[in-house]
DNA sequence: TCTCAATTTAGAATGATTCTAAAATAATGG
DNA sequence: CCATTATTTTAGAATCATTCTAAATTGAGA
């Protein structure tokens, strides 16, 4: 995915809602895009942004992430350690992706397909509940964990 | 569900793992059972326990809830406000139930059936991922929200 | 009863997040 | 270009949930 193009899209989302894409915001967004695979905490983002723009304030990072969450550009997630993590939702107003979480080491893999469409239809029909958003995480063990240092047995055919 | 019977079960789980059901722990568990429908924060539990046992310390509440989470008796959940909420998993080692969350007012409804069995088989077969636990929440709008004060239109046939 | 381990307590400490007031920046209108 | 005003950012203080600490309590077994 072309990062510059993504930034443009996000810029439009911001402007639509009456916000500007300031330098700080742009760098924060860029950091998120460049680390799409990770699930960064505000502090993580702060550190990474500081490398490119040392004058940034932590409050700005928090505020911007909050703003991006409001605009549904990122999801603010909580995986049980004490910190909020921010996860790009992906292009356009896509559904929230699902997570596979290694029970041993916490490593994350994402499933981008939407596995919930059927259930959501059923919810509307049977429960009178119209779904706007969802969250689906699985905790378990990978036959082969994406984290090479994970102590789960791996490789051996 | 008979509360006393549930407490017995939980007592067994505790003892199996070498813990005692102290007075404090019992009251905390009782409060959880009596408020099964709610999703109480540690502070909420603390308040409710204090009514029955004013000498209780907040640290004990936190420690006990942590313990119950370890034993899979409760799930420690985070719904995006700043606090952890503790949710009884239900009898035995049942799967974690699903949530319907009102987008307007935050009211919660639970779905106790397991809607994920198929997906979990697929995960094992296609992704080599063996599921231990899951979390599934839907955010959306009820045709008729369980919270009577919710501003979502309701009733009208 | 004495001893040891488990548990609880109050309060201090921590750490993530939010708030505040002042400074910087950007857009607007003359 | 200058003054005005709104938006945004900054540093640091404040808040608030949670965890830690050291001392007191409890309870089972010798
Ligand atoms: Zn993700
Ligand atoms: Zn792993
Ligand atoms: Zn629940
Ligand atoms: Zn509602």
Short mmCIF file of C-alpha atoms (C1' of nucleotides) in Angstrom, two decimals, chain A residues 22 24-25 55 57 60 63, chain D residues 6-12:
data_model
loop_
_atom_site.label_atom_id
_atom_site.label_comp_id
_atom_site.label_asym_id
_atom_site.label_seq_id
_atom_site.Cartn_x
_atom_site.Cartn_y
_atom_site.Cartn_z
CA UNK A 22 -0.57 19.42 10.62
CA UNK A 24 2.73 16.56 13.77
CA UNK A 25 -0.39 14.75 12.70
CA UNK A 55 9.99 18.59 19.41
CA UNK A 57 4.86 16.59 22.78
CA UNK A 60 -0.11 15.79 20.99
CA UNK A 63 -4.69 13.85 21.29
"C1'" DA D 6 -9.49 30.03 15.94
"C1'" DT D 7 -6.83 25.91 16.00
"C1'" DT D 8 -3.16 23.38 17.55
"C1'" DT D 9 0.81 22.29 20.23
"C1'" DT D 10 3.73 22.34 24.26
"C1'" DA D 11 5.57 21.38 29.01
"C1'" DG D 12 4.38 20.18 32.99
#
